mmCIF file of C-alpha atoms in Angstrom:
data_model
loop_
_atom_site.group_PDB
_atom_site.id
_atom_site.type_symbol
_atom_site.label_atom_id
_atom_site.label_comp_id
_atom_site.label_asym_id
_atom_site.label_seq_id
_atom_site.Cartn_x
_atom_site.Cartn_y
_atom_site.Cartn_z
ATOM 1 C CA MET A 20 0.000 0.000 0.000
ATOM 2 C CA SER A 21 1.083 3.597 -0.514
ATOM 3 C CA THR A 22 2.077 5.150 2.820
ATOM 4 C CA THR A 23 4.029 7.922 4.430
ATOM 5 C CA ALA A 24 6.656 7.264 7.074
ATOM 6 C CA SER A 25 5.134 9.497 9.735
ATOM 7 C CA ASP A 26 1.510 8.446 9.340
ATOM 8 C CA PRO A 27 1.145 5.336 7.160
ATOM 9 C CA LEU A 28 -2.654 5.271 7.341
ATOM 10 C CA SER A 29 -3.145 8.873 6.278
ATOM 11 C CA ALA A 30 -1.927 8.216 2.730
ATOM 12 C CA LEU A 31 -4.797 5.794 2.220
ATOM 13 C CA GLY A 32 -7.250 8.629 2.644
ATOM 14 C CA ALA A 33 -5.861 10.188 -0.537
ATOM 15 C CA LEU A 34 -6.551 7.134 -2.697
ATOM 16 C CA PRO A 35 -9.072 7.673 -5.520
ATOM 17 C CA GLY A 36 -12.618 7.361 -4.239
ATOM 18 C CA VAL A 37 -11.728 7.100 -0.556
ATOM 19 C CA ALA A 38 -12.441 10.755 0.260
ATOM 20 C CA ASP A 39 -15.888 10.369 -1.320
ATOM 21 C CA ALA A 40 -16.561 7.236 0.753
ATOM 22 C CA VAL A 41 -15.453 8.996 3.938
ATOM 23 C CA ASP A 42 -17.678 11.992 3.193
ATOM 24 C CA SER A 43 -20.673 9.796 2.374
ATOM 25 C CA VAL A 44 -20.273 7.871 5.633
ATOM 26 C CA ARG A 45 -19.953 11.057 7.662
ATOM 27 C CA LYS A 46 -23.153 12.475 6.183
ATOM 28 C CA ALA A 47 -25.042 9.228 6.769
ATOM 29 C CA VAL A 48 -23.892 9.031 10.396
ATOM 30 C CA ASP A 49 -24.847 12.665 10.988
ATOM 31 C CA ARG A 50 -28.348 11.967 9.675
ATOM 32 C CA VAL A 51 -29.065 9.128 12.066
ATOM 33 C CA TYR A 52 -27.568 10.979 15.037
ATOM 34 C CA GLY A 53 -29.809 13.903 14.158
ATOM 35 C CA HIS A 54 -32.991 11.845 14.257
ATOM 36 C CA ARG A 55 -35.397 13.083 16.914
ATOM 37 C CA VAL A 56 -35.667 9.607 18.482
ATOM 38 C CA MET A 57 -31.961 9.760 19.343
ATOM 39 C CA ARG A 58 -32.636 12.597 21.786
ATOM 40 C CA ARG A 59 -34.797 10.429 24.022
ATOM 41 C CA ARG A 60 -34.344 6.769 23.157
ATOM 42 C CA SER A 61 -30.760 6.355 21.996
ATOM 43 C CA ASN A 62 -30.184 3.438 24.379
ATOM 44 C CA GLU A 63 -32.919 1.458 22.621
ATOM 45 C CA VAL A 64 -31.380 2.195 19.231
ATOM 46 C CA THR A 65 -27.956 1.125 20.526
ATOM 47 C CA ALA A 66 -29.346 -2.152 21.874
ATOM 48 C CA GLU A 67 -31.108 -2.929 18.615
ATOM 49 C CA ALA A 68 -28.018 -2.040 16.574
ATOM 50 C CA ALA A 69 -25.963 -4.408 18.732
ATOM 51 C CA LEU A 70 -28.384 -7.260 18.132
ATOM 52 C CA ARG A 71 -28.547 -6.679 14.395
ATOM 53 C CA GLY A 72 -24.809 -6.203 14.117
ATOM 54 C CA ALA A 73 -24.141 -9.469 15.932
ATOM 55 C CA ARG A 74 -26.583 -11.290 13.676
ATOM 56 C CA GLY A 75 -24.842 -9.877 10.599
ATOM 57 C CA SER A 76 -21.356 -10.792 11.789
ATOM 58 C CA ALA A 77 -22.465 -14.319 12.643
ATOM 59 C CA ALA A 78 -24.042 -14.684 9.189
ATOM 60 C CA LEU A 79 -20.657 -13.993 7.577
ATOM 61 C CA SER A 80 -19.165 -16.701 9.781
ATOM 62 C CA GLY A 81 -21.691 -19.272 8.602
ATOM 63 C CA ALA A 82 -24.556 -18.861 11.093
ATOM 64 C CA ASP A 83 -27.148 -16.992 9.045
ATOM 65 C CA TRP A 84 -30.107 -16.975 11.413
ATOM 66 C CA ASN A 85 -33.268 -14.937 11.142
ATOM 67 C CA LEU A 86 -33.185 -11.848 13.360
ATOM 68 C CA GLU A 87 -36.296 -12.909 15.257
ATOM 69 C CA GLU A 88 -34.752 -16.299 16.000
ATOM 70 C CA VAL A 89 -31.682 -14.583 17.439
ATOM 71 C CA ARG A 90 -33.937 -12.310 19.459
ATOM 72 C CA ARG A 91 -36.049 -15.200 20.745
ATOM 73 C CA ARG A 92 -33.283 -17.574 21.781
ATOM 74 C CA THR A 93 -31.706 -17.361 25.200
ATOM 75 C CA ASP A 94 -29.425 -20.400 25.145
ATOM 76 C CA PHE A 95 -26.399 -20.252 22.841
ATOM 77 C CA SER A 96 -24.292 -22.688 24.800
ATOM 78 C CA GLY A 97 -24.460 -25.406 22.161
ATOM 79 C CA GLU A 98 -21.969 -26.181 19.442
ATOM 80 C CA GLY A 99 -21.974 -25.169 15.783
ATOM 81 C CA GLU A 100 -24.105 -22.265 14.620
ATOM 82 C CA ALA A 101 -25.612 -21.601 18.045
ATOM 83 C CA HIS A 102 -22.142 -21.037 19.479
ATOM 84 C CA VAL A 103 -21.227 -18.684 16.613
ATOM 85 C CA ILE A 104 -24.340 -16.597 17.272
ATOM 86 C CA GLY A 105 -23.565 -16.545 20.987
ATOM 87 C CA ALA A 106 -19.976 -15.531 20.298
ATOM 88 C CA ALA A 107 -21.103 -12.646 18.094
ATOM 89 C CA LEU A 108 -23.549 -11.442 20.745
ATOM 90 C CA ARG A 109 -20.908 -11.623 23.479
ATOM 91 C CA LEU A 110 -18.391 -9.742 21.377
ATOM 92 C CA THR A 111 -20.837 -6.969 20.546
ATOM 93 C CA ALA A 112 -21.637 -6.553 24.229
ATOM 94 C CA GLU A 113 -17.927 -6.492 25.094
ATOM 95 C CA ALA A 114 -16.844 -3.966 22.453
ATOM 96 C CA GLY A 115 -17.939 -0.843 24.271
ATOM 97 C CA GLN A 116 -16.203 -1.939 27.484
ATOM 98 C CA LEU A 117 -12.758 -2.122 25.905
ATOM 99 C CA LEU A 118 -12.245 1.347 24.482
ATOM 100 C CA SER A 119 -9.826 2.611 27.127
ATOM 101 C CA ILE A 120 -7.756 -0.566 26.939
ATOM 102 C CA TRP A 121 -7.715 -0.441 23.114
ATOM 103 C CA ARG A 122 -6.046 2.979 23.242
ATOM 104 C CA GLN A 123 -3.323 1.588 25.518
ATOM 105 C CA SER A 124 -2.898 -2.000 24.340
ATOM 106 C CA PRO A 125 -4.711 -3.180 21.205
ATOM 107 C CA LEU A 126 -3.128 -6.623 21.499
ATOM 108 C CA ARG A 127 -4.640 -7.125 24.949
ATOM 109 C CA VAL A 128 -8.031 -6.264 23.527
ATOM 110 C CA LEU A 129 -7.654 -8.720 20.667
ATOM 111 C CA ALA A 130 -6.697 -11.446 23.137
ATOM 112 C CA ARG A 131 -9.739 -10.600 25.244
ATOM 113 C CA LEU A 132 -12.011 -10.663 22.203
ATOM 114 C CA HIS A 133 -10.829 -14.130 21.257
ATOM 115 C CA LEU A 134 -11.330 -15.327 24.804
ATOM 116 C CA VAL A 135 -14.886 -13.969 24.804
ATOM 117 C CA ALA A 136 -15.647 -15.456 21.393
ATOM 118 C CA ALA A 137 -14.288 -18.900 22.232
ATOM 119 C CA GLY A 138 -16.287 -19.090 25.436
ATOM 120 C CA GLY A 139 -14.786 -22.426 26.419
ATOM 121 C CA ALA A 140 -15.177 -23.979 22.981
ATOM 122 C CA ALA A 141 -11.437 -24.243 22.313
ATOM 123 C CA PRO A 142 -8.572 -25.793 24.308
ATOM 124 C CA ASP A 143 -7.569 -23.445 27.123
ATOM 125 C CA ASP A 144 -3.986 -23.055 25.978
ATOM 126 C CA ALA A 145 -5.094 -21.930 22.497
ATOM 127 C CA VAL A 146 -7.506 -19.221 23.637
ATOM 128 C CA GLY A 147 -6.550 -15.577 23.766
ATOM 129 C CA ARG A 148 -3.124 -15.857 22.168
ATOM 130 C CA PRO A 149 -1.828 -15.765 18.596
ATOM 131 C CA ARG A 150 -1.425 -19.184 17.010
ATOM 132 C CA LEU A 151 1.912 -20.964 17.174
ATOM 133 C CA VAL A 152 3.858 -22.622 14.378
ATOM 134 C CA GLY A 153 1.909 -25.547 12.953
ATOM 135 C CA GLU A 154 -1.383 -24.755 14.676
ATOM 136 C CA PRO A 155 -4.392 -24.932 12.341
ATOM 137 C CA VAL A 156 -6.962 -22.206 11.729
ATOM 138 C CA ASP A 157 -10.669 -22.876 11.453
ATOM 139 C CA GLU A 158 -12.069 -19.835 9.652
ATOM 140 C CA PRO A 159 -15.222 -20.041 7.515
ATOM 141 C CA LEU A 160 -15.345 -17.986 4.331
ATOM 142 C CA ILE A 161 -11.740 -16.728 4.202
ATOM 143 C CA GLU A 162 -9.525 -19.097 2.239
ATOM 144 C CA ALA A 163 -6.552 -16.867 1.492
ATOM 145 C CA PRO A 164 -3.091 -18.266 2.244
ATOM 146 C CA LEU A 165 -2.178 -18.064 5.924
ATOM 147 C CA PRO A 166 0.857 -16.039 6.999
ATOM 148 C CA ASP A 167 3.173 -18.052 9.218
ATOM 149 C CA ALA A 168 3.279 -17.504 12.971
ATOM 150 C CA ASP A 169 6.382 -15.298 12.881
ATOM 151 C CA GLU A 170 4.839 -13.015 10.261
ATOM 152 C CA VAL A 171 1.635 -12.849 12.279
ATOM 153 C CA ALA A 172 3.530 -11.758 15.392
ATOM 154 C CA GLY A 173 5.456 -9.083 13.523
ATOM 155 C CA ARG A 174 2.443 -7.664 11.716
ATOM 156 C CA LEU A 175 0.350 -7.617 14.895
ATOM 157 C CA GLU A 176 3.050 -5.573 16.575
ATOM 158 C CA GLY A 177 3.097 -3.274 13.568
ATOM 159 C CA LEU A 178 -0.671 -2.837 13.653
ATOM 160 C CA SER A 179 -0.561 -2.128 17.376
ATOM 161 C CA GLY A 180 2.169 0.456 16.821
ATOM 162 C CA LEU A 181 0.113 2.251 14.181
ATOM 163 C CA ILE A 182 -2.856 2.484 16.537
ATOM 164 C CA LEU A 183 -0.805 3.630 19.505
ATOM 165 C CA SER A 184 1.122 6.254 17.549
ATOM 166 C CA GLY A 185 -2.076 7.917 16.390
ATOM 167 C CA THR A 186 -3.097 8.935 12.903
ATOM 168 C CA SER A 187 -4.796 11.762 11.071
ATOM 169 C CA ALA A 188 -6.532 9.224 8.838
ATOM 170 C CA PRO A 189 -10.341 9.218 8.900
ATOM 171 C CA ALA A 190 -11.964 6.708 11.239
ATOM 172 C CA LEU A 191 -13.342 4.735 8.300
ATOM 173 C CA VAL A 192 -9.841 4.214 6.900
ATOM 174 C CA THR A 193 -8.395 3.086 10.228
ATOM 175 C CA ALA A 194 -11.326 0.764 10.904
ATOM 176 C CA ALA A 195 -11.074 -0.787 7.443
ATOM 177 C CA VAL A 196 -7.335 -1.401 7.809
ATOM 178 C CA VAL A 197 -7.722 -2.977 11.265
ATOM 179 C CA HIS A 198 -10.510 -5.199 9.945
ATOM 180 C CA GLY A 199 -8.616 -6.169 6.791
ATOM 181 C CA GLU A 200 -5.311 -6.831 8.535
ATOM 182 C CA LEU A 201 -6.901 -9.128 11.112
ATOM 183 C CA LEU A 202 -8.688 -11.051 8.371
ATOM 184 C CA ALA A 203 -5.428 -11.341 6.466
ATOM 185 C CA LEU A 204 -3.471 -12.567 9.487
ATOM 186 C CA ARG A 205 -6.148 -14.751 11.105
ATOM 187 C CA PRO A 206 -3.972 -14.674 14.240
ATOM 188 C CA PHE A 207 -6.129 -17.049 16.289
ATOM 189 C CA GLY A 208 -7.112 -20.629 15.735
ATOM 190 C CA SER A 209 -10.789 -19.707 15.445
ATOM 191 C CA TYR A 210 -13.313 -16.845 15.332
ATOM 192 C CA ASN A 211 -10.983 -14.470 13.481
ATOM 193 C CA GLY A 212 -13.760 -13.017 11.342
ATOM 194 C CA LEU A 213 -15.884 -12.255 14.385
ATOM 195 C CA VAL A 214 -12.902 -10.685 16.149
ATOM 196 C CA ALA A 215 -11.931 -8.615 13.094
ATOM 197 C CA ARG A 216 -15.413 -7.186 12.691
ATOM 198 C CA THR A 217 -15.618 -6.395 16.407
ATOM 199 C CA ALA A 218 -12.281 -4.586 16.222
ATOM 200 C CA GLU A 219 -13.673 -2.544 13.336
ATOM 201 C CA ARG A 220 -16.635 -1.643 15.572
ATOM 202 C CA ILE A 221 -14.297 -0.612 18.402
ATOM 203 C CA VAL A 222 -12.377 1.744 16.102
ATOM 204 C CA LEU A 223 -15.584 3.351 14.812
ATOM 205 C CA ILE A 224 -16.864 3.879 18.365
ATOM 206 C CA GLY A 225 -13.577 5.018 19.866
ATOM 207 C CA SER A 226 -12.805 7.427 17.038
ATOM 208 C CA GLY A 227 -15.919 9.441 17.804
ATOM 209 C CA LEU A 228 -17.518 8.665 14.446
ATOM 210 C CA ASP A 229 -20.113 6.423 16.097
ATOM 211 C CA PRO A 230 -19.802 6.986 19.855
ATOM 212 C CA LYS A 231 -23.196 5.476 20.693
ATOM 213 C CA SER A 232 -22.542 2.401 18.511
ATOM 214 C CA ILE A 233 -25.685 2.780 16.410
ATOM 215 C CA CYS A 234 -24.138 2.298 12.954
ATOM 216 C CA PRO A 235 -23.467 -1.467 12.767
ATOM 217 C CA ALA A 236 -21.116 -2.061 9.847
ATOM 218 C CA GLU A 237 -21.635 -5.801 10.349
ATOM 219 C CA VAL A 238 -25.200 -5.388 9.070
ATOM 220 C CA GLY A 239 -23.896 -3.856 5.876
ATOM 221 C CA HIS A 240 -21.168 -6.448 5.378
ATOM 222 C CA ALA A 241 -23.794 -9.179 5.624
ATOM 223 C CA GLU A 242 -26.312 -7.345 3.446
ATOM 224 C CA GLN A 243 -23.797 -6.923 0.634
ATOM 225 C CA GLY A 244 -23.251 -10.665 0.751
ATOM 226 C CA ARG A 245 -20.436 -13.067 1.421
ATOM 227 C CA ALA A 246 -19.202 -13.036 -2.186
ATOM 228 C CA ALA A 247 -18.874 -9.239 -2.209
ATOM 229 C CA TYR A 248 -17.144 -9.340 1.171
ATOM 230 C CA VAL A 249 -14.559 -11.827 -0.051
ATOM 231 C CA ALA A 250 -14.035 -9.950 -3.334
ATOM 232 C CA ALA A 251 -13.434 -6.667 -1.504
ATOM 233 C CA PHE A 252 -11.102 -8.390 0.943
ATOM 234 C CA GLU A 253 -9.069 -9.723 -1.960
ATOM 235 C CA GLY A 254 -8.520 -6.101 -2.884
ATOM 236 C CA TYR A 255 -7.063 -5.498 0.568
ATOM 237 C CA LEU A 256 -4.817 -8.534 0.215
ATOM 238 C CA SER A 257 -3.524 -7.266 -3.124
ATOM 239 C CA GLY A 258 -2.086 -4.188 -1.417
ATOM 240 C CA THR A 259 -2.583 -2.171 -4.609
ATOM 241 C CA PRO A 260 -4.026 1.347 -4.466
ATOM 242 C CA ASP A 261 -7.154 0.246 -6.344
ATOM 243 C CA GLY A 262 -7.574 -2.821 -4.168
ATOM 244 C CA MET A 263 -7.149 -0.903 -0.919
ATOM 245 C CA ALA A 264 -9.553 1.792 -2.080
ATOM 246 C CA ALA A 265 -12.125 -0.846 -3.014
ATOM 247 C CA TRP A 266 -11.886 -2.459 0.442
ATOM 248 C CA ILE A 267 -12.238 0.880 2.233
ATOM 249 C CA ALA A 268 -15.199 1.799 0.033
ATOM 250 C CA HIS A 269 -16.799 -1.575 0.787
ATOM 251 C CA CYS A 270 -16.407 -0.949 4.515
ATOM 252 C CA GLY A 271 -17.846 2.526 4.054
ATOM 253 C CA ARG A 272 -20.870 1.178 2.242
ATOM 254 C CA SER A 273 -21.308 -1.337 5.067
ATOM 255 C CA VAL A 274 -21.440 1.478 7.612
ATOM 256 C CA GLU A 275 -23.996 3.309 5.471
ATOM 257 C CA LEU A 276 -26.179 0.211 5.306
ATOM 258 C CA GLY A 277 -25.865 -0.123 9.067
ATOM 259 C CA VAL A 278 -27.015 3.491 9.355
ATOM 260 C CA ARG A 279 -30.001 2.715 7.135
ATOM 261 C CA GLU A 280 -30.915 -0.145 9.457
ATOM 262 C CA SER A 281 -30.782 2.110 12.505
ATOM 263 C CA MET A 282 -32.760 4.823 10.728
ATOM 264 C CA ALA A 283 -35.487 2.225 10.209
ATOM 265 C CA VAL A 284 -35.324 1.388 13.921
ATOM 266 C CA CYS A 285 -35.663 5.084 14.776
ATOM 267 C CA GLU A 286 -38.667 5.411 12.499
ATOM 268 C CA ALA A 287 -40.296 2.356 14.039
ATOM 269 C CA LEU A 288 -39.734 3.703 17.548
ATOM 270 C CA GLN A 289 -41.145 7.058 16.532
ATOM 271 C CA ARG A 290 -44.288 5.477 15.095
ATOM 272 C CA GLY A 291 -44.689 3.408 18.240
ATOM 273 C CA ALA A 292 -44.443 6.499 20.408
ATOM 274 C CA ALA A 293 -46.923 8.461 18.304
#
């Protein structure tokens, strides 16, 4: 990717089409935050966005359940799809609690996210740490070649350094890079997609773009479909300017679709209160 030495992420904001995506996202977010329902019932919108975001993230990881089924169920302790749904719900609930730690130690947060996602479903010594040499990765949907354990460790440190050093890049750009890099590395033996999308959420919240967490990008990623998600991710993997711009634009469109979902929630709440 094209970068500058002092602020590697900022150069991505200058790629063709990225500024337009950033501006479109900002306008969409401003619209939903300006809705009259947000003045009185923002907590309800946040709760609904969390549920819908978790459902969308789980769908991309192979558990494509109807929203009402996710809402109705209370027991996600089983294996298979039920565990994936439960993991997505737990991660969404955890995201807002980790903002202060993320600013100090992103790697600690990633370890915590994997621990929360696994929820006892993986061997204890494999949970909450990057995979070691020879350890397999179970990751639905993403079939790109796996970096080896040494490369994973080095690139995680690099990603952490970028976050800790700060950047003038727009929140959308930073969130897209964090998401894409974690998908590329798949640092854990499982649940990497869920963790990557939660990290994207944390960046969007912590940056101030979406402080109330009402713009669930996971909804948009799922709505655009698994094939589009993989195709855009391949652009990230290519590292080319066009590929990176396409991935950032895809993430931006996902946020916009998440905004549309929350606007619909606001309208429904307003009609109910009328």
